Short mmCIF file of C-alpha atoms in Angstrom, two decimals:
data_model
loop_
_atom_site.label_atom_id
_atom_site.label_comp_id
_atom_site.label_asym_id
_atom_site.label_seq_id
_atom_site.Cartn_x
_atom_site.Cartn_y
_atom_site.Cartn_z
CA UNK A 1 0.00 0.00 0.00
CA UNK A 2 1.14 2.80 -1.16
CA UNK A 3 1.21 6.73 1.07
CA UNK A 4 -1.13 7.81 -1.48
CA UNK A 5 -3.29 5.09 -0.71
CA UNK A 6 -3.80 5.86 2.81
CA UNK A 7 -6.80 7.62 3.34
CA UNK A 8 -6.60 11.12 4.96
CA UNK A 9 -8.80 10.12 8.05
CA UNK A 10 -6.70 7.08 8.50
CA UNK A 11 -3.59 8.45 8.56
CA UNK A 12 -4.75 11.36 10.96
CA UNK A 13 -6.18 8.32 13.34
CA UNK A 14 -2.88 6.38 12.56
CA UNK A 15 -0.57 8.83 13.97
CA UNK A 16 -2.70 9.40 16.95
CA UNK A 17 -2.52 5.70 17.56
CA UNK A 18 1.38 5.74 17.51
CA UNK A 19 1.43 9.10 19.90
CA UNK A 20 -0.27 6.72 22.10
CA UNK A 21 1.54 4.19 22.23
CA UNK A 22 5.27 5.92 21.44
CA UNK A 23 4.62 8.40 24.16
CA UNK A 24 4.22 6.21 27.43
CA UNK A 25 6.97 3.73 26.10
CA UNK A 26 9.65 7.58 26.08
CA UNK A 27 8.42 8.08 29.61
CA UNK A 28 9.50 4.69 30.58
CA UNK A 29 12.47 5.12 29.65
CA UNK A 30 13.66 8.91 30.60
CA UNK A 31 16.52 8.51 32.64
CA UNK A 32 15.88 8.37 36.55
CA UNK A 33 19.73 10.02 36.99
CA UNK A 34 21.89 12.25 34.76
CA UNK A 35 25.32 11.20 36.12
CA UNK A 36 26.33 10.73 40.09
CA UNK A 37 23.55 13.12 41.78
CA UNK A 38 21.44 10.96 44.68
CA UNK A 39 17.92 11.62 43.93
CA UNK A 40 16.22 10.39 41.48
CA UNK A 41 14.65 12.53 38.57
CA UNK A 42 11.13 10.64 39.41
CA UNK A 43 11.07 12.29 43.54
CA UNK A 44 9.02 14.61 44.82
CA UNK A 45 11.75 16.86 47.05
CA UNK A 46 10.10 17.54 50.60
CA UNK A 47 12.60 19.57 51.53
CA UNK A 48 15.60 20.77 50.03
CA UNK A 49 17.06 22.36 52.89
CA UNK A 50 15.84 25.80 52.05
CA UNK A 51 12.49 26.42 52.49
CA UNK A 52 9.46 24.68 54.36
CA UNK A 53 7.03 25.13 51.01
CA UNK A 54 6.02 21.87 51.44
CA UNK A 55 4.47 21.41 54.66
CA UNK A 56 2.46 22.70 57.43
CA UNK A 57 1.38 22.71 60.89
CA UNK A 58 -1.79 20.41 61.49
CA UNK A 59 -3.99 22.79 61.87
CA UNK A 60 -3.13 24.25 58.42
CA UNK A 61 -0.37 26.97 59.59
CA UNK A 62 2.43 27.67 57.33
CA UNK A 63 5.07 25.49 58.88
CA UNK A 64 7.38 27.56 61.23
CA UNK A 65 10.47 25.23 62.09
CA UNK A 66 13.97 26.75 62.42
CA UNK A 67 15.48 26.54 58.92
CA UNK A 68 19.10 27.52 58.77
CA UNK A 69 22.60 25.72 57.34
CA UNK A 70 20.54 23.43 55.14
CA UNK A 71 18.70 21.69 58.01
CA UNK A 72 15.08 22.16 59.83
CA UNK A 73 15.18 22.30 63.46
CA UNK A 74 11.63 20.99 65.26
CA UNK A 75 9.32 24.24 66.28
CA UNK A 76 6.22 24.97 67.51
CA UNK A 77 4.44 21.43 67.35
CA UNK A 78 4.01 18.14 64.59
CA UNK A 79 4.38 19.43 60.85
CA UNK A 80 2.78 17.73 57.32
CA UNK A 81 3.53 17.38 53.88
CA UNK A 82 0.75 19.40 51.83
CA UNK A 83 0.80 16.73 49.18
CA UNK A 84 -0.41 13.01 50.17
CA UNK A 85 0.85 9.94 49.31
CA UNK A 86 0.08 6.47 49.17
CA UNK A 87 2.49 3.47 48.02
CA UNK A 88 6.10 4.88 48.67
CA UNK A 89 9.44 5.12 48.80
CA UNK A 90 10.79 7.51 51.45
CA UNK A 91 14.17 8.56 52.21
CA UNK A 92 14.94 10.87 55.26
CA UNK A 93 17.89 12.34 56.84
CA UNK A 94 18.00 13.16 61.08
CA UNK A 95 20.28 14.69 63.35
CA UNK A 96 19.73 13.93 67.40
CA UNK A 97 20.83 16.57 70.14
CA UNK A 98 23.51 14.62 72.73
CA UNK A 99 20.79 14.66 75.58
CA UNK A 100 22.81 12.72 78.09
CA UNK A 101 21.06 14.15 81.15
CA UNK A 102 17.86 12.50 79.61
CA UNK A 103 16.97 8.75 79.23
CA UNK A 104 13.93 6.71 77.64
CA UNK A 105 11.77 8.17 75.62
CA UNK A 106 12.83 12.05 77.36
CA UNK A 107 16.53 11.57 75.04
CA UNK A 108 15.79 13.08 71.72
CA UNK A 109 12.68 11.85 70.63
CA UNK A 110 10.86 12.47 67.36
CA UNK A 111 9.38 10.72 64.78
CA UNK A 112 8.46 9.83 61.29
CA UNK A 113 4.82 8.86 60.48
CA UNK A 114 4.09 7.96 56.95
CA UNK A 115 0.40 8.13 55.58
CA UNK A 116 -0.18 10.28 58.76
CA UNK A 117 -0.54 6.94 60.69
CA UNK A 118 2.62 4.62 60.85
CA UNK A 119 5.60 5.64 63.31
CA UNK A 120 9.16 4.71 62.99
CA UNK A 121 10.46 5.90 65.67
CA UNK A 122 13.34 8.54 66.09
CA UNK A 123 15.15 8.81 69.34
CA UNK A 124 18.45 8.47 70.75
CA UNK A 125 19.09 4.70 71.45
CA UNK A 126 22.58 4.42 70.60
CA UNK A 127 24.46 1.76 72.23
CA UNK A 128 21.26 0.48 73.84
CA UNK A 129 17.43 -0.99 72.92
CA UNK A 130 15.92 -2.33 70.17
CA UNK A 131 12.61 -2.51 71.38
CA UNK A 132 9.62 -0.93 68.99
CA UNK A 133 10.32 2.22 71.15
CA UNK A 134 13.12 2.77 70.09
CA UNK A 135 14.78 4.42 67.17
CA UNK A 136 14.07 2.71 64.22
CA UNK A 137 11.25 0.89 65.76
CA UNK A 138 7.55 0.57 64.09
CA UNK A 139 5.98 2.24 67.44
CA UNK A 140 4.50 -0.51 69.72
CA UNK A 141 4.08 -2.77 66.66
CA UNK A 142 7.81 -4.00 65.73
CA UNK A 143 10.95 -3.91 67.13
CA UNK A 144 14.30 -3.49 64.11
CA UNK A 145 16.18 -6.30 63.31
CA UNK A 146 19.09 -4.73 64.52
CA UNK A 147 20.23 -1.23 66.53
CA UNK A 148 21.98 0.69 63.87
CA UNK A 149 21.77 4.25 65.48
CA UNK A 150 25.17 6.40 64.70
CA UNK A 151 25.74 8.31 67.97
CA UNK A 152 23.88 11.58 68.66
CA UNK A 153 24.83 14.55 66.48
CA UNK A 154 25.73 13.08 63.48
CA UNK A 155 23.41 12.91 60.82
CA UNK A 156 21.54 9.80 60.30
CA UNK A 157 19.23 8.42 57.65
CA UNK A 158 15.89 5.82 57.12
CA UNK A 159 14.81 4.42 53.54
CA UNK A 160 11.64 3.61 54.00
CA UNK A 161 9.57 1.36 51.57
CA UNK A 162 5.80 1.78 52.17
CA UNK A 163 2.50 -0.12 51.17
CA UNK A 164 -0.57 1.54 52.61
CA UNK A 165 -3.17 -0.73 53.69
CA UNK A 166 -5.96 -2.25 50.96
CA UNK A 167 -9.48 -1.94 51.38
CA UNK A 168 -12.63 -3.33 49.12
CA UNK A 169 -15.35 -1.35 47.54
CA UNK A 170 -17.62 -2.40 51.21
CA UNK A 171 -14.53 -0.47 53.05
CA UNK A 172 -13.41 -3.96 54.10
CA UNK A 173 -9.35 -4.35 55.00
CA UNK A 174 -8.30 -6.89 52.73
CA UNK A 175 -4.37 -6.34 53.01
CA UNK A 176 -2.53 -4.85 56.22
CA UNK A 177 -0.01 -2.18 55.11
CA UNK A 178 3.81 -2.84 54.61
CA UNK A 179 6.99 -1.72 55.58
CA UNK A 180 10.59 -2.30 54.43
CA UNK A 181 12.99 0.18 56.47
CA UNK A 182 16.82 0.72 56.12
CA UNK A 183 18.85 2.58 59.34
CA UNK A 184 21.83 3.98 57.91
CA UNK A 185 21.65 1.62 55.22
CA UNK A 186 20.97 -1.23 57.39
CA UNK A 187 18.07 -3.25 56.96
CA UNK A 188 15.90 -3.22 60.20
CA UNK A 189 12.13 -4.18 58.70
CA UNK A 190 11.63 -6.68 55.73
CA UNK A 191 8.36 -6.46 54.64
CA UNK A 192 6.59 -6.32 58.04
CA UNK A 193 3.07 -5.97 58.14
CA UNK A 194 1.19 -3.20 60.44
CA UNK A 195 -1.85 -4.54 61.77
CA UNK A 196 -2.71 -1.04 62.60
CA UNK A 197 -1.92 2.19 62.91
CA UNK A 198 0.78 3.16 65.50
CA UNK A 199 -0.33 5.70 68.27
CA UNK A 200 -0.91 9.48 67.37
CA UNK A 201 -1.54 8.96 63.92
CA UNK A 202 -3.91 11.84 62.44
CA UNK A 203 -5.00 10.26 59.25
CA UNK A 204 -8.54 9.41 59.45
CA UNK A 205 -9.35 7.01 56.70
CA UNK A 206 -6.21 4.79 55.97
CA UNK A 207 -7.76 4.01 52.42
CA UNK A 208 -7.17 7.38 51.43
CA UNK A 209 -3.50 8.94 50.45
CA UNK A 210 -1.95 10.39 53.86
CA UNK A 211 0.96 13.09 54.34
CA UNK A 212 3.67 12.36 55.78
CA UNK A 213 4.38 13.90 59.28
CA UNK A 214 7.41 14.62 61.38
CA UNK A 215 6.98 14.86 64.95
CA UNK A 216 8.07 17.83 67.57
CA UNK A 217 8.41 15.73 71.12
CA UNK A 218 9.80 18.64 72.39
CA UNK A 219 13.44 17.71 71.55
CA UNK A 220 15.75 19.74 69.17
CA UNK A 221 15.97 17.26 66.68
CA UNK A 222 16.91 17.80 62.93
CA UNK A 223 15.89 16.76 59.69
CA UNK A 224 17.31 17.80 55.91
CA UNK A 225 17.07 16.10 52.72
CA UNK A 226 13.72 14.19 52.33
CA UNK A 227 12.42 12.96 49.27
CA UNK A 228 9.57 10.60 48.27
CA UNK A 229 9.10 8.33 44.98
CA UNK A 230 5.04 8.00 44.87
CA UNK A 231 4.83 4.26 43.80
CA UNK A 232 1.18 4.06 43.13
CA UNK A 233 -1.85 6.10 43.66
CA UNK A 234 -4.91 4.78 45.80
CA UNK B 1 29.31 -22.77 98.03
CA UNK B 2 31.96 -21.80 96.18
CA UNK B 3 31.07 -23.98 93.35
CA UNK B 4 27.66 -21.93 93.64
CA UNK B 5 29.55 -18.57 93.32
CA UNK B 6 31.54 -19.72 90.72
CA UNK B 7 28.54 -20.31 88.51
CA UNK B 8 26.80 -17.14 89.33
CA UNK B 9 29.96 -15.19 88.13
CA UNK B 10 30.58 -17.26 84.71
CA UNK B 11 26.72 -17.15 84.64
CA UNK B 12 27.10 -13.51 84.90
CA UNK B 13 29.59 -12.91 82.71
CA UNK B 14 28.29 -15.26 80.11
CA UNK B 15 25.04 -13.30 79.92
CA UNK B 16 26.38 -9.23 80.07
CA UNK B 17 28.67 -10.66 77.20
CA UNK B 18 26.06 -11.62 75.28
CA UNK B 19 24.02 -8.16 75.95
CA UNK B 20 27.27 -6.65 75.09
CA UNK B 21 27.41 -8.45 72.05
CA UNK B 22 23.69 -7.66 70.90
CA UNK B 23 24.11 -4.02 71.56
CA UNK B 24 27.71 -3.42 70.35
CA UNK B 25 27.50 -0.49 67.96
CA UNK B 26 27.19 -0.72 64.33
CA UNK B 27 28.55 2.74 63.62
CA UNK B 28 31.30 5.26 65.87
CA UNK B 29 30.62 7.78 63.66
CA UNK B 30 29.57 8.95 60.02
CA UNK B 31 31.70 6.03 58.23
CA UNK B 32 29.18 4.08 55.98
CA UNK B 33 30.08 0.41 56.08
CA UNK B 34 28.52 -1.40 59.69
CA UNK B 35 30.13 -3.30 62.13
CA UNK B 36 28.61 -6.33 61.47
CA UNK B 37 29.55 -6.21 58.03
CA UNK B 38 32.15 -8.99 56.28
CA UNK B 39 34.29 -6.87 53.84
CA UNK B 40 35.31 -8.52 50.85
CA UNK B 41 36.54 -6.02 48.67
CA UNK B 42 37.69 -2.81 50.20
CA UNK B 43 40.03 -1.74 47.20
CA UNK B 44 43.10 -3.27 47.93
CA UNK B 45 43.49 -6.99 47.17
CA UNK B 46 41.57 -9.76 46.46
CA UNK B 47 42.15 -11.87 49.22
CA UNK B 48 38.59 -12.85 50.01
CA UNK B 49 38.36 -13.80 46.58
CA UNK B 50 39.26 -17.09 43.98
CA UNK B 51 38.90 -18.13 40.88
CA UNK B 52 34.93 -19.86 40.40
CA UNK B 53 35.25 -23.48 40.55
CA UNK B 54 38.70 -23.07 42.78
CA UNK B 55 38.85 -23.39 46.32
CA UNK B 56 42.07 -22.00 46.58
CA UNK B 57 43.69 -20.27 42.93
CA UNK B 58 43.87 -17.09 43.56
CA UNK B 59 42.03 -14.39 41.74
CA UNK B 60 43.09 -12.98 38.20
CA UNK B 61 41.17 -9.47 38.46
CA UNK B 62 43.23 -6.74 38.29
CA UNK B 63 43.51 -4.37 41.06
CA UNK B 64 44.24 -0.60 40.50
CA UNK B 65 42.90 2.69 41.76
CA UNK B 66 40.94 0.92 44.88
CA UNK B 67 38.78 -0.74 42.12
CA UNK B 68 39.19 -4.24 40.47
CA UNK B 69 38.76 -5.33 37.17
CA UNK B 70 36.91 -7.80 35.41
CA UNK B 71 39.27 -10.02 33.31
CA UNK B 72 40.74 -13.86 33.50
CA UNK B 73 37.30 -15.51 34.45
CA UNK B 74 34.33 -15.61 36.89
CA UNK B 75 35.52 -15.15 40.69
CA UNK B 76 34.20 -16.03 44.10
CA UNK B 77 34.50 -15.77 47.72
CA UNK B 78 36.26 -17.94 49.71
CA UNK B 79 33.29 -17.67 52.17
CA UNK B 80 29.94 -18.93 51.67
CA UNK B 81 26.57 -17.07 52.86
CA UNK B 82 22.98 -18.27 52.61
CA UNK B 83 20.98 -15.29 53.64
CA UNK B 84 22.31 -12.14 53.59
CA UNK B 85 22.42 -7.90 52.58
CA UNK B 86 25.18 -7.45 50.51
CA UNK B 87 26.40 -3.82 49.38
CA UNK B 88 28.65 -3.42 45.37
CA UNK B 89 29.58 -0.45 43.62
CA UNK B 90 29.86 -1.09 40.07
CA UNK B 91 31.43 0.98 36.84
CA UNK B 92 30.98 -0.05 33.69
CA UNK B 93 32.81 1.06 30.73
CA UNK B 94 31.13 3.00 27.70
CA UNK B 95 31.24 0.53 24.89
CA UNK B 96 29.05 2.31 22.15
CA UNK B 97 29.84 0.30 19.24
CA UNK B 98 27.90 -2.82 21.13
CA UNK B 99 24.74 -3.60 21.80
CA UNK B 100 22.47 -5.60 24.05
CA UNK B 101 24.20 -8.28 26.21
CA UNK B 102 27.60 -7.13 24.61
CA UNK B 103 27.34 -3.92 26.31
CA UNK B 104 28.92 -3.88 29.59
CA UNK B 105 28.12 -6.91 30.94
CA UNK B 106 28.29 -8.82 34.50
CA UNK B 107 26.53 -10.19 36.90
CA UNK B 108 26.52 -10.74 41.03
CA UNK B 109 25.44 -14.49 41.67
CA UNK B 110 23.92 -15.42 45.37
CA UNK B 111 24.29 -18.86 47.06
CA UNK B 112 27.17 -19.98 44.33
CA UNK B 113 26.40 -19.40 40.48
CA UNK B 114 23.11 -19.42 41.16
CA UNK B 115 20.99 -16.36 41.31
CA UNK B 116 21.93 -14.02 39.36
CA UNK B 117 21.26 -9.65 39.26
CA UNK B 118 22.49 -8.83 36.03
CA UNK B 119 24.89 -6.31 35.40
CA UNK B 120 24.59 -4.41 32.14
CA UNK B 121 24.57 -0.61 30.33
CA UNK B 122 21.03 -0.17 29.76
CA UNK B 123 20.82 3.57 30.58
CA UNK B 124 18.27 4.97 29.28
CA UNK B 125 16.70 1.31 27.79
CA UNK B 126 13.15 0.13 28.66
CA UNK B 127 13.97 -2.52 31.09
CA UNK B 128 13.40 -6.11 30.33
CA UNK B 129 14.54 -9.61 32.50
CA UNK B 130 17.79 -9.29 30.68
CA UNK B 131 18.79 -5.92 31.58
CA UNK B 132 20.98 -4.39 34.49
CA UNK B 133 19.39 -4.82 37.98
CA UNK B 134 16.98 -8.04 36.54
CA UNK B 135 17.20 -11.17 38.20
CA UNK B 136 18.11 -12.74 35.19
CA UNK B 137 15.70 -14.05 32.89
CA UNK B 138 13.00 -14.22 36.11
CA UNK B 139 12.10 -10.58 36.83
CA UNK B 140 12.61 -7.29 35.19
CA UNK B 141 13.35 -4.48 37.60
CA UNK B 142 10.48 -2.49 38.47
CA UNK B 143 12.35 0.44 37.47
CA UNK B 144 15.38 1.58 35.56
CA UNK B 145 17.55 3.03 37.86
CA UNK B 146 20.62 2.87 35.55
CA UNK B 147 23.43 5.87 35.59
CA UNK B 148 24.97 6.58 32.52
CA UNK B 149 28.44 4.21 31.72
CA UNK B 150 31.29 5.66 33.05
CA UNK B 151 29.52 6.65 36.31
CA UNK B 152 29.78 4.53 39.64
CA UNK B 153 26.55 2.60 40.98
CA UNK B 154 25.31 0.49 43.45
CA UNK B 155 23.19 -2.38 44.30
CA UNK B 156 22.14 -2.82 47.60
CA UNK B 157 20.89 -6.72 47.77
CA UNK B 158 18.55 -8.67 50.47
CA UNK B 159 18.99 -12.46 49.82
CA UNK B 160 16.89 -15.01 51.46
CA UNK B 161 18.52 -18.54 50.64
CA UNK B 162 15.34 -21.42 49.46
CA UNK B 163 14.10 -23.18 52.22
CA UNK B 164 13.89 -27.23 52.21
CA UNK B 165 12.25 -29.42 55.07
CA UNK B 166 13.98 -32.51 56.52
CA UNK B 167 12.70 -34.69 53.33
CA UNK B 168 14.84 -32.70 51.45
CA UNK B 169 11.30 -31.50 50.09
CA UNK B 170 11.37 -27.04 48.89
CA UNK B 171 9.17 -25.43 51.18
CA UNK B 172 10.03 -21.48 50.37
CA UNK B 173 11.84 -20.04 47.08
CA UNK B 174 14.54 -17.59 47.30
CA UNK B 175 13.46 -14.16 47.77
CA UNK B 176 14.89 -10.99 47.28
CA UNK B 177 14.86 -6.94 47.33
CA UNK B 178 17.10 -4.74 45.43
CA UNK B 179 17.95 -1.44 45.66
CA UNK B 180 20.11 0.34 42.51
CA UNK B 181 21.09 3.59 43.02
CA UNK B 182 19.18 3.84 46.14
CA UNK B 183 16.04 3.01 44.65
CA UNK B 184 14.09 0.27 44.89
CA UNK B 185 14.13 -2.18 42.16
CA UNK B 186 12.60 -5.34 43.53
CA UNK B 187 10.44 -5.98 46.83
CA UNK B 188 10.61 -9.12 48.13
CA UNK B 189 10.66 -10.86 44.49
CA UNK B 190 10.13 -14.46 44.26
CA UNK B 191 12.80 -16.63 43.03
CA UNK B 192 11.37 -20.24 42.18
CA UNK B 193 14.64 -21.17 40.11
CA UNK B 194 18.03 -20.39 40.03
CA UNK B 195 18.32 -18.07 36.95
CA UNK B 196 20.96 -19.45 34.71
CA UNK B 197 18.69 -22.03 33.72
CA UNK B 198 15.88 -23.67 35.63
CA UNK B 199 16.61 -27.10 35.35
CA UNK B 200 19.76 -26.42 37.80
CA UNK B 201 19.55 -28.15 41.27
CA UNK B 202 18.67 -25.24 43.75
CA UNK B 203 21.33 -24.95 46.58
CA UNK B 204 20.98 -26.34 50.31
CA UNK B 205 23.51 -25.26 51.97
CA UNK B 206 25.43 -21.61 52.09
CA UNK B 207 27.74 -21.22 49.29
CA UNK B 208 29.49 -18.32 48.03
CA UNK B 209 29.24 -14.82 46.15
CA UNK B 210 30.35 -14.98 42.47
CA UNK B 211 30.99 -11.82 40.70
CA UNK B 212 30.94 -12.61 36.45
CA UNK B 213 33.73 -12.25 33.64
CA UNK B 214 31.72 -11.51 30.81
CA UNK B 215 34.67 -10.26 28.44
CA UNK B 216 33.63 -7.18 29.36
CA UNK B 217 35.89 -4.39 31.54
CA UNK B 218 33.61 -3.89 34.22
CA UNK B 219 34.92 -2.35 37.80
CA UNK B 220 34.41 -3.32 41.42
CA UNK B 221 34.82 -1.45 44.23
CA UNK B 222 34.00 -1.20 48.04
CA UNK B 223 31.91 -4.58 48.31
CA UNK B 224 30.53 -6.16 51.83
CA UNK B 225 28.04 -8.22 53.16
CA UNK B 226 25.92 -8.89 56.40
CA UNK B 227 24.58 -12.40 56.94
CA UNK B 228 21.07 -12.03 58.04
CA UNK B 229 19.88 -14.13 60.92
#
């Protein structure tokens, strides 16, 4: 068959058939990285170390943490992303105060809830506990495999790897959400599933896209370079 | 009685060694590789290393610049690991007059030449179960996280060995997660056969790490592992 052949109509539907099918297969395959830089091009940057654009106080506030030398400082109660997310990949970076004076739960706590609801904790447990209270622990639901915690004041980081839960059209759970977690590149969760939501979670209706939250506890804990790879909306 | 003191104190000190043990540190300070971590390449000789099939001929690789080469055959550990997190940085050399499994190839095998995440340039390619970060020929990485040749990467591996009962009988495949680049390229994947082909016996016991000579010049560098469990 010959280009003259083709009918006008056909061709027009023709190339809006390849458009289709040419244009998801050049997303696929745009480049997640240009050379050695560590995020990847498909992230959504939380913060950046200059700005708190992104999130807000609970009750809708602009968010009023201490931002200086690249890092936010906790301020003035729990902050939220803006944007909401469901499946995930999470990467965070913390810095605990030395609180030596303090112990427990009093010796820089904070903590990282993703879709509003799910805890892993932050506190300083170095050189002691790996209970689910303490840092890197799934609050009250699972303890890490291992304590990786650096020592206070140096900076620290979690990779998370999140599932939200699954419901059916009745609003029926039908899978508990999952967690993969890395301390400091160390794997401390594989795949463990939350039976529920940890304590002070403020997402309502878990089958729903959540924000993520970091907690104030009152301790001068810092956070800097926190990006999120949405895996899959709800 | 003072047979009754002397097993309090070794009772004592057996158990705050083992507390010691459990909470010993990982990390001093900001250095990246843990405690608990076996290093078997840390840019300076291939001592942990032999040639595949050897238990004791020492490895041909190259060593230069804290990297080592690919070049004289497949290599493998002297150790052996069943499950385990391994860490390897990988560079692979811009070879634009080849193409598909030409280009830059390797591989890291798990549990002996067994399971296989395939090393390959496939920046910028739509990834398939041949291409780099795939457990070969099983499952195509959710993602590609490739860098561009010439540019070092990393694979960040969970291995869970297959699981056989008494009888000798499978009763779990081989799992694993992958991160390349920091991002995550499998969750928790099923393995149901090793991956060079699936007629091979599945291992039983631990066995070692085998990094691939595919006539390609692909570099190593700063390579450990953590048995899990």
């Amino acid at each position: 068959m010959t280009e003259r052949m083709v009918p006008r109509m056909n061709r027009f539907v023709f190339v809006i058939a390849l458009l289709c099918f040419a244009l998801p297969a050049l997303a696929a395959e745009t480049p997640l990285f240009k050379g050695s830089e560590g995020i990847p091009a498909d992230a959504v940057i939380l913060f950046d170390g200059k700005d708190l654009d992104n999130w807000a106080y609970l009750d809708g506030r602009p968010a009023d943490w201490k931002v200086t030398d690249g890092y936010m400082e906790v301020r003035g109660g729990n902050i939220r992303t803006k944007q909401e997310f469901g499946d995930c990949q999470i990467h965070v970076e913390f810095w605990l105060p030395n609180m030596d004076k303090a112990s427990g739960q009093g010796r820089a706590n904070s903590g990282v809830y993703v879709q509003g609801s799910y805890e892993i904790q932050i506190l300083d447990s170095y050189g002691f506990g790996k209970e689910s209270g303490d840092c890197g622990g799934i609050y009250g639901i699972a303890a890490p495999l291992v304590n990786a915690c650096r020592p206070p004041e140096h900076w620290q980081s979690y990779d998370i790897l999140f599932h939200a839960p699954r419901y059916d059209d009745k609003g029926n759970k039908i899978a508990n959400a999952r967690l993969t977690v890395l301390h400091n590149g160390v794997l401390i969760h594989e795949n463990v599933e939350l039976p529920n939501a940890t304590a002070a979670g403020i997402q309502r209706d878990l089958s729903k896209p959540g924000p993520l939250m970091l907690q104030d506890h009152g301790n001068p804990v810092r956070f800097r370079n926190i990006w999120i790879r949405p895996l899959t909306t709800l | 009685m003072i047979r009754s003191m002397l097993v309090a104190m070794l009772t004592s000190v057996i158990i705050s060694t083992t507390a010691f043990s459990q909470t010993q540190p990982l990390f001093k300070g900001s250095e990246s590789v843990p405690a608990d971590a076996i290093i078997l390449f840390d840019g300076k000789d291939l001592s942990q290393w032999v040639q595949r099939g050897s238990e004791d001929e020492p490895a041909k690789w190259k060593v230069e610049n804290g990297y080592t080469i690919a070049g004289g055959g497949d290599i493998w550990t002297r150790r052996k690991f069943a499950d385990c997190q391994l860490h390897v940085e990988f560079w692979l050399p811009l070879m634009a007059d080849r193409s598909g499994q030409a280009r830059a190839n390797s591989g890291v095998f798990l549990q002996g030449w067994n399971y296989e995440v395939q090393i390959l340039d496939s920046y910028g390619q739509k990834p398939g179960k041949g291409d780099c970060g795939a457990i070969y020929n099983i499952h195509p990485p959710m993602v590609n996280a490739c860098r561009p040749p010439e540019t070092w990467q990393s694979f960040d591996i969970f291995f869970h060995a297959p699981k056989f009962d008494e009888k000798g009988n499978k009763i779990a495949n081989a799992r694993m997660s992958v991160l390349l680049n920091g991002v995550w390229i499998h969750e928790n994947a099923d393995v149901p056969t090793c991956t060079p082909s699936a007629s091979m016996p599945e291992p039983r016991e631990p066995d070692r790490i085998v990094l691939q000579d595919h006539g390609c010049p692909v570099r190593f560098r700063n390579i450990w592992v953590r048995p899990l469990q």
